[in-house]
Tab-separated table of C-alpha atoms and ligand atoms in Angstrom:
chain	number	residue	atom	x	y	z
A	1	MET	CA	157.173	5.902	116.399
A	2	ASN	CA	155.484	3.961	113.101
A	3	MET	CA	156.976	5.352	109.861
A	4	ASN	CA	156.012	4.160	106.810
A	5	SER	CA	157.679	4.684	103.850
A	6	ALA	CA	155.674	7.697	102.808
A	7	ASN	CA	155.719	9.789	105.731
A	8	ILE	CA	159.568	9.197	105.274
A	9	GLU	CA	159.564	10.255	101.147
A	10	GLU	CA	156.983	13.890	102.964
A	11	ILE	CA	160.271	14.919	105.443
A	12	VAL	CA	162.996	13.421	102.953
A	13	LYS	CA	160.337	16.332	100.882
A	14	GLN	CA	160.488	18.441	103.599
A	15	VAL	CA	164.119	18.918	104.584
A	16	LEU	CA	164.512	19.705	101.023
A	17	ALA	CA	162.836	22.123	100.436
A	18	GLU	CA	164.442	23.992	103.912
A	19	MET	CA	167.645	23.506	102.887
A	20	THR	CA	170.207	25.568	101.008
A	21	GLY	CA	172.176	25.682	98.821
A	22	SER	CA	173.079	22.545	96.117
A	23	ALA	CA	171.301	19.508	97.125
A	24	SER	CA	168.018	22.555	97.245
A	25	GLN	CA	168.967	23.635	93.803
A	26	LEU	CA	169.108	19.744	92.785
A	27	ALA	CA	165.348	19.358	93.690
A	28	VAL	CA	164.391	22.679	91.715
A	29	SER	CA	165.411	21.813	88.589
A	30	LYS	CA	164.005	18.509	88.470
A	31	ALA	CA	160.937	19.695	90.149
A	32	ALA	CA	160.788	22.525	86.849
A	33	ALA	CA	162.303	20.139	85.227
A	34	GLY	CA	159.610	18.344	85.531
A	35	ASP	CA	156.889	21.175	85.290
A	36	ILE	CA	157.698	21.922	81.468
A	37	PRO	CA	154.447	21.316	80.340
A	38	LYS	CA	154.610	20.988	75.762
A	39	THR	CA	152.932	23.734	74.922
A	40	ALA	CA	153.920	27.413	75.809
A	41	HIS	CA	151.028	30.646	76.442
A	42	VAL	CA	152.523	33.066	73.390
A	43	ALA	CA	149.882	37.307	73.180
A	44	MET	CA	149.719	37.831	70.242
A	45	LEU	CA	149.931	40.812	68.149
A	46	THR	CA	147.367	40.086	65.371
A	47	SER	CA	146.425	43.285	64.030
A	48	LEU	CA	145.691	46.735	65.264
A	49	GLU	CA	144.719	46.715	69.560
A	50	ASN	CA	144.496	43.455	69.397
A	51	PHE	CA	146.271	40.712	70.983
A	52	GLU	CA	145.529	36.544	70.905
A	53	VAL	CA	146.901	34.310	73.298
A	54	LYS	CA	148.396	31.022	71.518
A	55	GLU	CA	149.290	27.799	72.357
A	56	PHE	CA	152.497	26.912	70.582
A	57	PRO	CA	154.527	23.883	71.024
A	58	ILE	CA	158.251	24.963	72.977
A	59	PRO	CA	161.143	24.768	70.862
A	60	GLU	CA	163.856	21.891	71.184
A	61	VAL	CA	166.462	23.808	73.786
A	62	GLY	CA	169.381	23.864	71.668
A	63	ASP	CA	172.887	24.087	73.225
A	64	ASP	CA	173.408	27.612	74.310
A	65	ASP	CA	169.843	28.192	74.455
A	66	VAL	CA	167.824	28.628	78.137
A	67	LEU	CA	163.910	28.663	78.602
A	68	VAL	CA	163.097	30.538	80.585
A	69	LYS	CA	159.464	30.100	82.744
A	70	VAL	CA	158.434	33.985	82.821
A	71	GLU	CA	156.472	35.427	86.026
A	72	GLY	CA	155.666	39.263	84.200
A	73	CYS	CA	156.753	41.916	81.880
A	74	GLY	CA	156.179	45.392	81.846
A	75	VAL	CA	154.178	47.326	79.140
A	76	CYS	CA	156.890	49.873	77.783
A	77	GLY	CA	155.590	52.958	75.783
A	78	THR	CA	156.856	50.934	72.650
A	79	ASP	CA	155.120	48.327	72.656
A	80	ALA	CA	151.760	51.000	73.408
A	81	HIS	CA	152.858	53.209	69.812
A	82	GLU	CA	152.986	49.076	68.786
A	83	PHE	CA	150.002	48.469	69.878
A	84	LYS	CA	148.908	51.462	68.259
A	85	ARG	CA	149.922	51.891	65.354
A	86	ASP	CA	152.840	49.400	64.466
A	87	PRO	CA	155.344	52.030	63.186
A	88	PHE	CA	158.273	49.272	62.809
A	89	GLY	CA	155.696	47.090	59.766
A	90	LEU	CA	156.344	43.229	63.196
A	91	ILE	CA	151.801	42.500	63.234
A	92	PRO	CA	151.929	39.247	63.635
A	93	VAL	CA	155.000	39.946	66.747
A	94	ALA	CA	154.942	38.219	70.044
A	95	LEU	CA	155.684	41.347	71.932
A	96	GLY	CA	156.587	42.263	75.229
A	97	HIS	CA	160.873	43.199	76.293
A	98	GLU	CA	160.389	44.319	80.032
A	99	GLY	CA	160.500	40.273	81.438
A	100	THR	CA	162.647	38.249	83.141
A	101	GLY	CA	161.519	34.718	85.098
A	102	GLU	CA	162.661	31.834	85.662
A	103	ILE	CA	164.988	28.981	84.118
A	104	VAL	CA	163.698	26.133	83.792
A	105	LYS	CA	165.791	23.793	80.519
A	106	MET	CA	169.535	25.282	79.902
A	107	GLY	CA	171.554	24.058	77.123
A	108	LYS	CA	174.606	22.092	78.082
A	109	ASN	CA	177.596	25.649	77.176
A	110	VAL	CA	175.141	27.968	79.251
A	111	LYS	CA	177.751	28.267	82.119
A	112	ALA	CA	177.250	32.050	82.696
A	113	ASP	CA	175.611	35.015	81.907
A	114	SER	CA	176.797	38.168	80.087
A	115	ALA	CA	178.373	38.705	83.226
A	116	GLY	CA	180.254	36.402	84.279
A	117	LYS	CA	178.251	35.324	87.489
A	118	PRO	CA	177.290	31.336	86.840
A	119	LEU	CA	173.804	29.635	86.080
A	120	ALA	CA	171.841	27.581	87.284
A	121	ILE	CA	168.398	26.180	86.599
A	122	GLY	CA	165.908	28.137	89.387
A	123	ASP	CA	167.614	31.239	88.553
A	124	LYS	CA	166.787	34.835	87.989
A	125	VAL	CA	166.811	36.415	84.733
A	126	VAL	CA	166.503	39.144	82.771
A	127	THR	CA	167.421	39.922	79.219
A	128	CYS	CA	169.451	43.259	77.191
A	129	MET	CA	169.374	42.633	73.679
A	130	ILE	CA	170.771	39.869	71.436
A	131	PHE	CA	174.325	40.016	70.175
A	132	LYS	CA	175.359	40.044	66.318
A	133	ASP	CA	179.179	39.983	66.774
A	134	ASN	CA	179.538	43.478	67.339
A	135	PRO	CA	182.696	45.080	68.342
A	136	ASP	CA	181.153	48.030	69.856
A	137	ILE	CA	178.962	46.297	72.178
A	138	THR	CA	180.975	45.653	74.962
A	139	MET	CA	179.623	44.940	78.600
A	140	TYR	CA	183.039	46.675	80.100
A	141	ASP	CA	184.044	50.113	77.796
A	142	LEU	CA	181.270	52.612	79.704
A	143	ASN	CA	182.222	54.651	76.032
A	144	LYS	CA	180.632	51.957	73.933
A	145	GLN	CA	177.660	52.762	72.008
A	146	ASN	CA	173.625	52.662	73.407
A	147	VAL	CA	171.868	49.384	72.819
A	148	GLY	CA	169.424	52.067	70.841
A	149	GLY	CA	168.483	49.745	67.239
A	150	ALA	CA	169.331	46.610	68.279
A	151	ASP	CA	167.389	43.524	67.821
A	152	VAL	CA	165.048	42.996	72.026
A	153	TYR	CA	162.949	39.815	72.797
A	154	GLY	CA	159.801	41.532	72.206
A	155	LEU	CA	160.396	43.541	69.509
A	156	LEU	CA	161.671	39.691	65.896
A	157	PRO	CA	159.814	39.653	63.644
A	158	ASP	CA	158.253	35.854	64.129
A	159	ASN	CA	159.799	34.377	61.044
A	160	ASP	CA	160.979	31.105	62.377
A	161	PRO	CA	158.261	28.482	61.891
A	162	ASN	CA	159.630	25.962	64.954
A	163	ASN	CA	159.626	29.547	67.771
A	164	HIS	CA	157.478	32.144	68.519
A	165	LEU	CA	158.814	31.517	71.835
A	166	LYS	CA	159.797	35.506	71.112
A	167	GLY	CA	158.820	37.795	73.004
A	168	TRP	CA	158.331	38.331	76.930
A	169	PHE	CA	154.102	39.142	76.392
A	170	ALA	CA	154.341	34.413	77.017
A	171	ASP	CA	154.409	31.652	80.429
A	172	TYR	CA	157.638	30.429	78.137
A	173	ILE	CA	160.914	32.549	76.681
A	174	LEU	CA	163.381	30.347	74.788
A	175	VAL	CA	166.058	33.250	74.840
A	176	LYS	CA	168.907	31.682	71.602
A	177	GLY	CA	172.604	32.064	72.050
A	178	GLY	CA	174.645	34.608	71.190
A	179	SER	CA	172.091	36.937	73.660
A	180	THR	CA	172.519	39.845	76.589
A	181	ILE	CA	170.985	36.947	79.563
A	182	PHE	CA	171.771	39.013	83.429
A	183	ASN	CA	171.260	36.723	86.211
A	184	VAL	CA	169.545	39.065	88.804
A	185	SER	CA	167.959	35.579	91.020
A	186	ASP	CA	169.093	38.264	93.770
A	187	LEU	CA	166.298	41.342	92.849
A	188	ASP	CA	162.443	40.618	94.006
A	189	LEU	CA	160.109	40.677	90.973
A	190	ASP	CA	159.132	44.032	91.110
A	191	SER	CA	162.561	45.465	90.877
A	192	ARG	CA	163.244	42.936	88.171
A	193	VAL	CA	160.361	44.230	85.695
A	194	LEU	CA	162.057	47.958	86.506
A	195	ILE	CA	165.143	47.197	85.659
A	196	GLU	CA	164.106	47.921	81.483
A	197	PRO	CA	162.995	51.642	82.210
A	198	SER	CA	165.126	52.289	84.967
A	199	ALA	CA	168.593	51.773	82.479
A	200	VAL	CA	167.636	54.713	80.423
A	201	LEU	CA	167.873	57.083	83.859
A	202	ILE	CA	171.194	55.028	84.296
A	203	HIS	CA	172.974	55.431	81.387
A	204	ALA	CA	171.578	59.809	81.712
A	205	VAL	CA	172.340	59.519	85.090
A	206	GLU	CA	176.078	58.685	84.005
A	207	ARG	CA	175.943	61.243	80.612
A	208	ALA	CA	174.509	63.738	82.860
A	209	LYS	CA	177.639	62.845	85.428
A	210	SER	CA	179.908	63.940	81.770
A	211	THR	CA	179.291	67.802	81.754
A	212	GLY	CA	181.211	67.526	85.325
A	213	ILE	CA	178.758	69.721	86.430
A	214	LEU	CA	175.747	67.515	89.310
A	215	ARG	CA	177.692	67.092	92.521
A	216	PHE	CA	175.984	66.294	95.583
A	217	ASN	CA	174.662	69.709	96.631
A	218	SER	CA	173.498	71.115	93.122
A	219	ARG	CA	169.878	71.847	93.104
A	220	VAL	CA	168.447	69.672	90.144
A	221	VAL	CA	164.428	69.708	88.234
A	222	VAL	CA	163.336	67.164	87.154
A	223	GLN	CA	161.087	67.496	84.627
A	224	GLY	CA	158.640	64.914	83.189
A	225	CYS	CA	156.735	62.597	86.249
A	226	GLY	CA	156.300	59.510	84.096
A	227	PRO	CA	158.312	56.473	84.847
A	228	ILE	CA	160.447	58.004	83.569
A	229	GLY	CA	161.520	60.913	85.801
A	230	LEU	CA	160.021	58.979	88.423
A	231	ILE	CA	163.122	56.859	88.097
A	232	CYS	CA	165.609	60.239	87.575
A	233	ILE	CA	164.440	61.051	91.107
A	234	ALA	CA	164.642	57.268	92.383
A	235	VAL	CA	168.827	57.417	91.158
A	236	LEU	CA	169.632	61.203	91.880
A	237	ARG	CA	168.659	59.617	95.653
A	238	THR	CA	170.241	56.647	95.691
A	239	MET	CA	173.683	59.261	94.726
A	240	GLY	CA	173.175	61.639	97.525
A	241	ILE	CA	171.405	64.684	96.133
A	242	GLU	CA	169.638	66.069	98.133
A	243	ASN	CA	168.031	68.898	96.345
A	244	ILE	CA	165.586	67.548	93.878
A	245	VAL	CA	162.543	69.664	92.183
A	246	ALA	CA	160.007	68.068	90.203
A	247	VAL	CA	157.840	70.171	87.364
A	248	ASP	CA	154.655	68.401	85.894
A	249	GLY	CA	150.527	69.027	84.859
A	250	GLN	CA	149.400	65.468	87.391
A	251	GLU	CA	148.831	66.534	91.563
A	252	MET	CA	149.190	62.000	91.172
A	253	ARG	CA	152.564	63.100	89.611
A	254	LEU	CA	153.546	65.311	91.745
A	255	GLY	CA	152.753	63.664	95.528
A	256	PHE	CA	154.416	60.457	93.706
A	257	ALA	CA	157.421	62.119	92.778
A	258	LYS	CA	157.962	62.971	96.578
A	259	GLU	CA	157.202	59.454	97.573
A	260	MET	CA	160.332	58.779	95.431
A	261	GLY	CA	162.420	61.651	96.591
A	262	ALA	CA	162.214	65.523	94.688
A	263	THR	CA	161.979	67.734	97.956
A	264	GLY	CA	160.332	70.751	96.258
A	265	THR	CA	156.950	69.784	92.792
A	266	VAL	CA	155.822	72.728	91.149
A	267	ASN	CA	152.258	72.020	88.578
A	268	PHE	CA	153.528	74.129	85.780
A	269	LYS	CA	149.191	74.626	85.008
A	270	ASP	CA	149.171	76.621	88.232
A	271	HIS	CA	151.234	79.034	87.050
A	272	LYS	CA	150.518	81.640	83.474
A	273	GLY	CA	153.333	82.132	81.559
A	274	LEU	CA	156.873	80.992	81.746
A	275	GLU	CA	158.371	84.144	84.021
A	276	GLU	CA	155.863	83.013	86.160
A	277	LEU	CA	156.531	79.515	86.478
A	278	THR	CA	160.694	80.375	86.971
A	279	LYS	CA	159.661	81.879	90.132
A	280	ALA	CA	158.403	78.885	90.777
A	281	VAL	CA	161.101	77.043	90.375
A	282	GLU	CA	163.717	78.502	92.067
A	283	ALA	CA	161.569	79.202	95.235
A	284	GLN	CA	161.717	76.035	95.630
A	285	PHE	CA	165.186	75.604	95.329
A	286	ASP	CA	165.354	79.024	98.275
A	287	GLY	CA	165.308	81.549	95.038
A	288	HIS	CA	168.249	80.223	93.225
A	289	PRO	CA	167.819	79.470	89.708
A	290	ALA	CA	168.439	74.706	89.004
A	291	ASP	CA	172.579	73.501	88.828
A	292	PHE	CA	171.410	71.055	86.658
A	293	GLY	CA	168.052	70.137	84.671
A	294	PHE	CA	166.536	66.540	83.659
A	295	GLN	CA	164.177	66.893	80.433
A	296	CYS	CA	161.852	63.902	81.370
A	297	THR	CA	158.353	64.793	79.151
A	298	GLY	CA	157.733	64.034	74.878
A	299	ALA	CA	156.748	67.877	74.910
A	300	PRO	CA	159.236	70.046	72.771
A	301	GLY	CA	157.338	73.380	74.920
A	302	GLY	CA	158.439	71.316	77.997
A	303	HIS	CA	161.835	71.869	76.634
A	304	SER	CA	162.487	75.152	75.314
A	305	ASN	CA	160.851	76.141	78.885
A	306	ILE	CA	163.572	73.797	80.750
A	307	TYR	CA	166.596	75.930	79.930
A	308	LYS	CA	165.275	79.094	81.948
A	309	PHE	CA	165.416	76.882	85.318
A	310	ILE	CA	169.273	76.015	85.164
A	311	ARG	CA	171.937	78.576	85.651
A	312	ASN	CA	173.540	80.094	84.158
A	313	GLY	CA	177.110	77.709	83.897
A	314	GLY	CA	174.717	74.732	84.796
A	315	GLY	CA	174.564	71.913	82.249
A	316	LEU	CA	170.599	70.014	80.755
A	317	CYS	CA	169.964	66.111	79.934
A	318	GLU	CA	168.078	66.657	77.317
A	319	LEU	CA	166.577	62.377	77.182
A	320	GLY	CA	162.313	62.643	76.295
A	321	PHE	CA	162.526	61.952	73.129
A	322	PHE	CA	163.656	57.888	73.008
A	323	VAL	CA	160.967	59.157	69.675
A	324	ASN	CA	160.375	62.300	66.940
A	325	GLY	CA	158.281	64.677	69.242
A	326	GLY	CA	158.679	67.155	66.563
A	327	ASP	CA	160.851	70.693	66.535
A	328	ALA	CA	160.994	72.663	69.557
A	329	THR	CA	161.960	76.668	69.695
A	330	ILE	CA	164.875	78.241	72.184
A	331	ASN	CA	166.522	81.317	72.086
A	332	PRO	CA	170.810	80.501	71.688
A	333	HIS	CA	171.232	83.730	73.128
A	334	PHE	CA	170.275	83.269	76.224
A	335	ASP	CA	170.228	79.434	75.837
A	336	ILE	CA	173.086	78.468	75.189
A	337	CYS	CA	175.687	80.370	74.204
A	338	SER	CA	175.271	83.089	77.036
A	339	LYS	CA	174.363	81.232	80.067
A	340	GLU	CA	177.515	78.935	79.450
A	341	LEU	CA	174.867	75.876	79.130
A	342	THR	CA	176.823	72.315	78.631
A	343	MET	CA	174.158	70.321	77.709
A	344	VAL	CA	173.818	66.452	76.778
A	345	GLY	CA	171.367	63.947	75.121
A	346	SER	CA	171.121	60.499	76.489
A	347	TRP	CA	169.295	57.288	74.498
A	348	VAL	CA	168.708	53.926	75.507
A	349	TYR	CA	172.186	53.048	77.585
A	350	THR	CA	174.621	50.224	77.285
A	351	LEU	CA	175.383	46.308	78.266
A	352	ARG	CA	177.617	48.311	81.442
A	353	ASP	CA	174.692	50.694	82.134
A	354	TYR	CA	172.344	47.117	82.570
A	355	ALA	CA	174.791	45.994	84.693
A	356	THR	CA	175.064	48.732	86.745
A	357	THR	CA	170.701	48.772	87.070
A	358	PHE	CA	170.895	46.535	89.428
A	359	ASP	CA	172.651	48.131	91.940
A	360	PHE	CA	170.591	50.727	91.722
A	361	LEU	CA	167.599	48.994	92.421
A	362	LYS	CA	169.236	46.989	95.489
A	363	ARG	CA	170.020	50.505	97.265
A	364	ALA	CA	167.317	52.048	95.887
A	365	LYS	CA	165.509	49.210	98.383
A	366	ALA	CA	167.667	49.122	101.153
A	367	ILE	CA	167.889	52.919	101.988
A	368	GLY	CA	163.204	52.629	101.855
A	369	ILE	CA	162.464	54.210	98.360
A	370	PRO	CA	158.682	52.729	97.088
A	371	MET	CA	159.892	51.220	92.964
A	372	SER	CA	156.921	48.550	93.668
A	373	LYS	CA	154.696	51.398	94.265
A	374	LEU	CA	155.903	52.466	90.348
A	375	ILE	CA	154.043	49.432	88.752
A	376	THR	CA	150.540	50.759	89.898
A	377	HIS	CA	148.420	47.814	87.824
A	378	ARG	CA	148.960	43.835	86.816
A	379	TYR	CA	147.438	41.861	84.768
A	380	PRO	CA	147.335	38.711	83.973
A	381	LEU	CA	148.316	37.509	80.271
A	382	GLU	CA	145.164	36.876	79.020
A	383	GLU	CA	144.174	40.301	80.444
A	384	ILE	CA	146.359	41.238	77.412
A	385	ASN	CA	144.521	44.268	75.908
A	386	GLU	CA	143.081	45.663	78.949
A	387	ALA	CA	146.754	46.442	79.961
A	388	LEU	CA	147.942	47.845	76.933
A	389	LYS	CA	144.304	50.324	76.386
A	390	THR	CA	145.372	51.296	79.900
A	391	ASN	CA	148.586	52.352	78.643
A	392	LEU	CA	147.106	53.862	76.246
A	393	LYS	CA	144.618	55.401	78.701
A	394	MET	CA	147.978	57.129	80.506
A	395	GLU	CA	145.629	56.659	83.652
A	396	GLY	CA	148.996	54.479	85.650
A	397	LEU	CA	152.327	54.619	85.984
A	398	LYS	CA	153.985	51.325	84.470
A	399	ILE	CA	151.467	48.991	83.802
A	400	ALA	CA	152.532	44.678	83.919
A	401	ILE	CA	151.348	41.906	83.411
A	402	ILE	CA	152.583	39.702	86.181
A	403	ASN	CA	151.130	35.712	85.650
A	404	LYS	CA	150.071	32.838	87.621
B	501	LIG	N1	166.054	57.706	75.722
B	501	LIG	C1	165.663	57.640	76.267
B	501	LIG	O1	166.312	56.334	75.868
B	501	LIG	C2	163.699	57.246	76.510
B	501	LIG	C3	163.514	56.411	76.680
B	501	LIG	C4	162.634	55.571	77.884
B	501	LIG	C5	161.423	57.096	76.803
B	501	LIG	N2	162.162	58.255	77.025
B	501	LIG	C6	160.883	59.751	76.325
B	501	LIG	O2	160.884	59.679	78.008
B	501	LIG	C7	160.002	60.268	78.494
B	501	LIG	C8	159.147	60.062	79.298
B	501	LIG	O3	158.862	58.688	79.170
B	501	LIG	P1	157.767	58.840	80.335
B	501	LIG	O4	157.428	56.842	80.628
B	501	LIG	O5	158.253	58.723	81.976
B	501	LIG	O6	156.199	59.371	79.563
B	501	LIG	P2	154.814	59.767	80.319
B	501	LIG	O7	153.955	60.508	79.369
B	501	LIG	O8	154.111	59.035	80.567
B	501	LIG	O9	155.370	60.923	80.732
B	501	LIG	C9	155.435	62.815	80.600
B	501	LIG	C10	155.699	62.941	81.377
B	501	LIG	O10	155.433	64.979	80.987
B	501	LIG	C11	154.377	65.420	81.546
B	501	LIG	N3	153.998	67.020	81.230
B	501	LIG	C12	153.948	66.553	79.456
B	501	LIG	N4	153.569	68.174	79.360
B	501	LIG	C13	154.585	69.162	80.488
B	501	LIG	C14	155.374	70.352	80.354
B	501	LIG	N5	155.613	70.483	79.863
B	501	LIG	N6	156.169	70.702	81.844
B	501	LIG	C15	156.256	69.708	82.887
B	501	LIG	N7	155.692	68.469	82.836
B	501	LIG	C16	155.659	68.274	81.682
B	501	LIG	C17	153.121	64.611	81.693
B	501	LIG	O11	152.532	65.689	82.908
B	501	LIG	C18	153.270	63.418	82.122
B	501	LIG	O12	153.629	62.624	83.372
B	501	LIG	C19	159.277	60.122	77.010
B	501	LIG	O13	159.016	61.680	75.733
B	501	LIG	C20	159.271	58.788	75.731
B	501	LIG	O14	159.579	59.776	74.912
B	501	LIG	C21	163.458	58.359	76.423
B	502	LIG	ZN1	160.510	49.442	76.892
């Protein structure tokens, strides 16, 4: 056989591509480094309901920084609020905080992620919050404060003339030293896009467990079947809870609840009055009230209702009000006092919950929960305005920007 040097080079490349381990890692790193363009595309919200995809130079990657090629980013309710009303006064802003991508360049000081796992070019990563040397926010103390109110990429002011790569709705993002970054190379893209909302439920279930009431054989009612309630059902299933009743007003969402692992569903619109609705929920538990409830709607009426579904001595986790949704009426005698209810609130998550979430997503996949189905719409970056409008119309569940 007559082999010229071009053939040999081709064969070597192919062998390297098929190999696993350090040689192929090197090949990836060289390829990735060679591919880095001079500019990046960033979807900037420049006025209400208007993103413009702008081109900016990719800044210098400092010794502690990581340049990430973005693969995708989920659209969050917060993005929708910003798009519609700019409540945080951030415009112009590079949004997108539920993103993930691949490391293409790293500063020389970067060796490991925030959990101590080694980091290399080609690794898939997510970010969580940006540290500000706050000793109350640590990785391994479960009792430390949650990250609500902390800075995150995708909700930062665009105030550095040399760096506009601060949000995940882009094709590149610069993760500065001091930010939390996690190596999640062992999760598929859809799972990685679902990490941030899933962390909300890992935290909520940890809060719920602190009551001591949630057990393997508990009857659990999950009220509200948006992405938050649906992921709640999935988390409960992965921890071995079998008896879950979902309540919502949309049949399509109740169908999803079954796919996530709910054993029964109730459409509240089919029942007149709270007494009848309560009976319908109990009927799904063979005539028993729930031991525990997760309130996952942002509707004050939902908060008022859920107490009735829970037994005396039961527990409740209220997590449906990320923002102020108004006041709710309850009867303190019946709902809390004579019921001896144990209630916890839950807001955002801790860094530790974030790491626990990676394991949850692996377990969910292993037991066949179809998490990917939660991502009902995928748009390329150029169609980001469309993506946000779809989110506002509440047509799907999770909307994601997936880069080509
Ligand atoms: N605690 C946190 O940190 C945190 C984080 C993210 C979101 N949230 C909150 O969680 C809530 C849910 O988020 P989502 O993305 O799933 O929202 P969503 O709007 O997609 O889902 C809410 C669901 O509740 C249903 N619903 C409304 N009123 C109801 C009622 N009376 N009874 C039963 N179902 C009813 C709706 O049909 C809808 O399917 C939001 O209000 C959000 O603010 C909290
Ligand atoms: Zn979010």
